[in-house]
Amino acid sequence: MKSLPELTVDDLFDEFEFLGSWEDRCEYLIDLGFELPPMPTEEKTERNRVHGCQSMVWLTVQSTADDDGETRLDIHADSDGMIVKGLIAVLLTVYNRKTPREVMETDIAGVFTKLGLDRHLSSARKNGLAGMVKRIQREAANLA
């Protein structure tokens, strides 16, 4: 298993396909969540909180320039829920270090469908995930 910083969307697809059962996939999500870099306590503010999530979720999006001067998103997030931390890891795999244009062009619903997240998550987790996606997309649009 690759560690979070090295993980690609295709790696996620392969791993989820290999695991098969939702229980195994859920354990994998939890394992991914343990790999999230810690978010500094001072960033866990009401301003950074993602509303609509059953768990507490904090998310920040900053822009950085790569070696070619292109703007890329630098996303940090954390949660008090183990599965939600895994979902954050999925979002970071999809969106982190991407350009605002790449974020806006990503078929995130297609990614969730291929991973089976659209079928297996509770409505509360789906709402929270949608809230995180909207926040990231809004920040990307502001940076575009």
XYZ file of N, CA and C in Angstrom:
432
model
N 0.836 -1.179 0.000
C 0.000 0.000 0.000
C 0.881 1.242 0.000
N 0.584 2.167 -0.893
C 1.336 3.426 -0.945
C 0.880 4.341 0.185
N 1.790 5.190 0.640
C 1.424 6.156 1.671
C 0.684 7.324 1.023
N -0.016 8.075 1.833
C -0.893 9.136 1.348
C -0.229 10.115 0.384
N 0.944 10.646 0.684
C 1.511 11.616 -0.255
C 1.796 11.035 -1.647
N 2.050 9.729 -1.732
C 2.378 9.090 -3.013
C 1.155 8.566 -3.738
N 0.029 8.493 -3.060
C -1.179 7.861 -3.571
C -1.784 8.663 -4.724
N -2.212 7.960 -5.773
C -2.911 8.596 -6.892
C -4.355 8.123 -6.907
N -5.165 8.790 -7.686
C -6.564 8.388 -7.830
C -6.639 6.978 -8.400
N -5.792 6.666 -9.366
C -5.781 5.311 -9.920
C -5.411 4.270 -8.858
N -4.504 4.622 -7.951
C -4.171 3.723 -6.846
C -5.406 3.466 -5.980
N -6.171 4.528 -5.718
C -7.401 4.370 -4.939
C -8.368 3.416 -5.642
N -8.552 3.627 -6.951
C -9.444 2.755 -7.715
C -8.992 1.305 -7.619
N -7.704 1.069 -7.805
C -7.156 -0.291 -7.749
C -7.366 -0.915 -6.371
N -7.076 -0.147 -5.332
C -7.197 -0.669 -3.970
C -8.657 -0.975 -3.628
N -9.561 -0.079 -3.981
C -10.978 -0.306 -3.691
C -11.509 -1.507 -4.472
N -11.067 -1.663 -5.694
C -11.492 -2.811 -6.493
C -10.946 -4.109 -5.891
N -9.701 -4.087 -5.482
C -9.064 -5.260 -4.890
C -9.765 -5.669 -3.591
N -10.118 -4.675 -2.767
C -10.704 -4.975 -1.463
C -12.115 -5.564 -1.577
N -12.881 -5.079 -2.511
C -14.197 -5.655 -2.758
C -15.267 -5.264 -1.763
N -15.257 -5.819 -0.551
C -16.366 -5.588 0.379
C -16.296 -4.183 0.977
N -17.471 -3.658 1.321
C -17.520 -2.326 1.903
C -16.798 -2.301 3.250
N -16.880 -3.356 4.019
C -16.209 -3.407 5.316
C -14.696 -3.253 5.146
N -14.124 -3.960 4.178
C -12.684 -3.843 3.915
C -12.325 -2.450 3.417
N -13.181 -1.890 2.577
C -12.936 -0.536 2.064
C -13.006 0.480 3.193
N -13.934 0.267 4.101
C -14.083 1.171 5.240
C -12.830 1.125 6.127
N -12.307 -0.062 6.361
C -11.054 -0.197 7.117
C -9.915 0.519 6.411
N -9.879 0.416 5.097
C -8.846 1.094 4.309
C -8.988 2.612 4.442
N -10.226 3.115 4.402
C -10.444 4.547 4.593
C -9.915 4.998 5.951
N -10.199 4.210 6.964
C -9.712 4.549 8.310
C -8.188 4.568 8.340
N -7.568 3.577 7.701
C -6.099 3.553 7.623
C -5.567 4.798 6.916
N -6.219 5.197 5.826
C -5.796 6.414 5.119
C -5.909 7.634 6.025
N -6.974 7.682 6.804
C -7.177 8.809 7.713
C -6.063 8.952 8.733
N -5.503 7.817 9.167
C -4.391 7.869 10.116
C -3.145 8.489 9.493
N -3.085 8.522 8.157
C -1.917 9.089 7.478
C -2.028 10.596 7.229
N -3.178 11.175 7.536
C -3.321 12.621 7.341
C -2.310 13.362 8.203
N -1.659 14.353 7.631
C -0.773 15.169 8.477
C -1.623 15.929 9.502
N -1.123 16.093 10.697
C -1.915 16.790 11.718
C -2.150 18.243 11.335
N -3.345 18.722 11.651
C -3.682 20.123 11.414
C -3.403 20.876 12.716
N -2.676 21.978 12.618
C -2.390 22.744 13.837
C -3.684 23.168 14.537
N -3.667 23.119 15.837
C -4.837 23.460 16.641
C -5.351 24.855 16.311
N -4.441 25.782 16.049
C -4.870 27.164 15.767
C -5.637 27.290 14.458
N -5.574 26.273 13.587
C -6.350 26.296 12.343
C -7.726 25.656 12.513
N -7.962 25.028 13.652
C -9.259 24.405 13.923
C -10.197 25.444 14.524
N -10.582 26.397 13.665
C -11.426 27.502 14.078
C -12.792 27.395 13.415
N -13.712 28.167 13.917
C -15.063 28.199 13.329
C -14.998 28.653 11.865
N -14.097 29.558 11.565
C -13.940 30.048 10.186
C -13.549 28.923 9.225
N -12.759 27.978 9.690
C -12.287 26.876 8.845
C -13.183 25.640 8.929
N -14.193 25.703 9.747
C -15.078 24.552 9.918
C -15.968 24.374 8.694
N -16.164 23.118 8.305
C -17.063 22.785 7.201
C -18.410 22.439 7.820
N -19.405 23.234 7.515
C -20.737 23.004 8.065
C -21.475 21.988 7.199
N -22.410 21.286 7.812
C -23.143 20.248 7.098
C -22.599 18.868 7.401
N -21.477 18.817 8.091
C -20.875 17.535 8.463
C -21.375 17.147 9.846
N -21.657 15.881 10.021
C -22.053 15.376 11.331
C -20.856 15.424 12.278
N -19.685 15.061 11.780
C -18.444 15.170 12.539
C -17.919 16.594 12.431
N -17.009 16.922 13.310
C -16.324 18.205 13.196
C -15.282 18.072 12.098
N -15.305 18.995 11.142
C -14.349 18.993 10.037
C -13.836 20.414 9.850
N -12.521 20.517 9.726
C -11.888 21.801 9.453
C -11.096 21.660 8.170
N -11.143 22.696 7.340
C -10.479 22.626 6.040
C -9.940 23.994 5.671
N -8.694 24.017 5.226
C -8.096 25.249 4.708
C -7.564 24.973 3.309
N -7.652 25.987 2.474
C -7.120 25.906 1.112
C -6.275 27.151 0.893
N -5.027 26.925 0.558
C -4.127 28.027 0.247
C -3.575 27.805 -1.149
N -3.056 28.847 -1.725
C -2.442 28.697 -3.041
C -0.929 28.762 -2.890
N -0.268 27.953 -3.684
C 1.186 27.992 -3.765
C 1.546 27.962 -5.240
N 2.722 28.434 -5.546
C 3.179 28.410 -6.934
C 4.174 27.265 -7.097
N 4.029 26.533 -8.201
C 4.988 25.465 -8.474
C 6.230 26.063 -9.142
N 7.154 25.228 -9.573
C 8.409 25.697 -10.168
C 8.198 26.504 -11.442
N 7.062 26.268 -12.121
C 6.748 27.010 -13.346
C 5.914 28.256 -13.072
N 5.654 28.533 -11.791
C 4.870 29.705 -11.432
C 3.366 29.483 -11.509
N 2.951 28.245 -11.747
C 1.521 27.953 -11.842
C 0.934 27.781 -10.436
N -0.247 28.346 -10.230
C -0.925 28.264 -8.949
C -1.468 26.866 -8.707
N -1.203 26.361 -7.520
C -1.701 25.038 -7.122
C -2.344 25.149 -5.747
N -3.318 24.292 -5.494
C -3.999 24.295 -4.213
C -3.215 23.471 -3.195
N -3.097 24.018 -2.004
C -2.473 23.333 -0.881
C -3.573 23.195 0.170
N -4.098 21.986 0.306
C -5.268 21.733 1.141
C -4.842 21.020 2.421
N -5.371 21.498 3.526
C -5.170 20.854 4.821
C -6.550 20.657 5.433
N -6.760 19.508 6.026
C -8.052 19.238 6.653
C -7.890 18.213 7.757
N -8.860 18.229 8.650
C -8.860 17.270 9.749
C -10.298 17.098 10.224
N -10.522 16.021 10.954
C -11.836 15.726 11.501
C -11.673 14.953 12.799
N -12.749 14.939 13.570
C -12.750 14.115 14.772
C -13.332 12.730 14.502
N -13.750 12.462 13.259
C -14.300 11.168 12.885
C -13.309 10.354 12.071
N -13.173 9.080 12.405
C -12.158 8.247 11.737
C -12.483 8.026 10.254
N -13.718 7.707 9.937
C -14.073 7.486 8.525
C -13.990 8.794 7.759
N -14.410 9.874 8.395
C -14.355 11.185 7.737
C -12.908 11.563 7.435
N -11.990 11.239 8.325
C -10.566 11.485 8.042
C -10.144 10.730 6.784
N -10.643 9.509 6.619
C -10.355 8.737 5.410
C -10.938 9.391 4.175
N -12.139 9.938 4.299
C -12.751 10.647 3.166
C -11.950 11.898 2.821
N -11.425 12.560 3.842
C -10.547 13.714 3.604
C -9.313 13.260 2.829
N -8.752 12.116 3.203
C -7.578 11.594 2.500
C -7.901 11.340 1.027
N -9.108 10.845 0.751
C -9.533 10.652 -0.643
C -9.570 12.003 -1.360
N -10.189 13.000 -0.722
C -10.264 14.324 -1.352
C -8.876 14.914 -1.583
N -7.973 14.731 -0.640
C -6.608 15.238 -0.835
C -5.934 14.523 -1.995
N -6.176 13.237 -2.129
C -5.602 12.484 -3.251
C -6.122 13.029 -4.574
N -7.381 13.387 -4.606
C -7.989 13.893 -5.838
C -7.579 15.333 -6.127
N -7.577 16.195 -5.100
C -7.472 17.633 -5.326
C -6.150 18.291 -4.939
N -5.454 17.779 -3.948
C -4.294 18.508 -3.443
C -3.191 18.619 -4.495
N -2.571 19.800 -4.544
C -1.482 20.129 -5.472
C -1.952 20.225 -6.929
N -3.260 20.324 -7.131
C -3.806 20.509 -8.480
C -3.993 21.996 -8.731
N -4.062 22.362 -10.010
C -4.352 23.749 -10.361
C -5.843 23.997 -10.153
N -6.232 25.257 -9.988
C -7.663 25.550 -9.874
C -8.465 24.992 -11.059
N -7.911 25.080 -12.240
C -8.604 24.551 -13.418
C -8.785 23.034 -13.320
N -7.741 22.331 -12.897
C -7.838 20.872 -12.746
C -8.907 20.504 -11.713
N -8.984 21.266 -10.638
C -10.000 21.012 -9.618
C -11.391 21.177 -10.219
N -11.590 22.266 -10.951
C -12.909 22.541 -11.518
C -13.298 21.528 -12.595
N -12.327 20.948 -13.267
C -12.612 19.991 -14.342
C -12.715 18.543 -13.860
N -12.435 18.297 -12.592
C -12.477 16.937 -12.060
C -13.925 16.473 -11.928
N -14.193 15.287 -12.438
C -15.515 14.660 -12.284
C -15.548 13.944 -10.943
N -15.776 14.712 -9.888
C -15.713 14.147 -8.545
C -16.843 13.152 -8.311
N -18.008 13.390 -8.900
C -19.112 12.433 -8.759
C -18.719 11.093 -9.385
N -18.013 11.140 -10.495
C -17.540 9.917 -11.138
C -16.528 9.180 -10.274
N -15.654 9.925 -9.603
C -14.677 9.318 -8.700
C -15.414 8.621 -7.554
N -16.386 9.317 -6.949
C -17.132 8.742 -5.829
C -17.905 7.497 -6.259
N -18.465 7.545 -7.467
C -19.207 6.387 -7.982
C -18.273 5.204 -8.177
N -17.123 5.452 -8.791
C -16.175 4.363 -9.045
C -15.650 3.753 -7.742
N -15.532 4.565 -6.699
C -15.078 4.073 -5.405
C -16.222 3.444 -4.597
N -17.452 3.642 -5.049
C -18.602 3.101 -4.339
C -19.069 3.968 -3.185
N -18.508 5.157 -3.055
C -18.874 6.032 -1.944
C -20.315 6.528 -2.087
N -20.803 6.621 -3.316
C -22.166 7.084 -3.539
C -23.198 6.078 -3.023
N -22.839 4.813 -2.955
C -23.767 3.762 -2.529
C -23.670 3.429 -1.043
N -22.515 3.604 -0.457
C -22.287 3.067 0.887
C -22.227 4.092 2.012
N -22.135 5.354 1.687
C -22.060 6.353 2.755
C -23.457 6.732 3.233
N -23.567 7.000 4.517
C -24.835 7.492 5.061
C -25.118 8.873 4.475
N -26.376 9.287 4.541
C -26.726 10.597 3.981
C -25.984 11.712 4.720
N -25.758 11.555 6.020
C -25.017 12.574 6.777
C -23.577 12.680 6.273
N -22.933 11.545 6.011
C -21.557 11.582 5.503
C -21.525 12.128 4.080
N -22.524 11.776 3.269
C -22.594 12.321 1.904
C -22.719 13.834 1.946
N -23.553 14.344 2.852
C -23.712 15.797 2.987
C -22.410 16.462 3.406
N -21.718 15.849 4.344
C -20.433 16.393 4.780
C -19.398 16.373 3.679
N -19.362 15.273 2.936
C -18.426 15.159 1.817
C -18.734 16.212 0.761
N -20.028 16.393 0.480
C -20.437 17.421 -0.489
C -20.026 18.810 -0.010
N -20.143 19.061 1.286
C -19.725 20.352 1.839
C -18.232 20.593 1.668
N -17.438 19.551 1.870
C -15.991 19.692 1.685
C -15.662 19.946 0.218
N -16.315 19.212 -0.679
C -16.083 19.395 -2.120
C -16.453 20.810 -2.541
N -17.611 21.290 -2.085
C -18.046 22.655 -2.448
C -17.046 23.692 -1.971
N -16.533 23.514 -0.760
C -15.561 24.469 -0.226
C -14.298 24.476 -1.088
N -13.788 23.285 -1.423
C -12.572 23.199 -2.243
C -12.824 23.803 -3.622
N -13.964 23.494 -4.227
C -14.269 24.030 -5.561
C -14.453 25.542 -5.522
N -15.076 26.046 -4.470
C -15.257 27.502 -4.338
C -13.903 28.199 -4.217
N -13.018 27.623 -3.403
C -11.675 28.212 -3.262
C -10.904 28.139 -4.574
N -11.054 27.041 -5.303
C -10.389 26.911 -6.600
C -10.905 27.950 -7.575
N -12.223 28.157 -7.581
C -12.821 29.159 -8.473
C -12.315 30.555 -8.126
N -12.164 30.848 -6.830
C -11.646 32.147 -6.414
C -10.200 32.350 -6.853
N -9.451 31.268 -6.953
C -8.043 31.360 -7.342
C -7.847 31.333 -8.858
N -8.875 30.902 -9.583
C -8.753 30.759 -11.045
C -8.662 32.095 -11.736
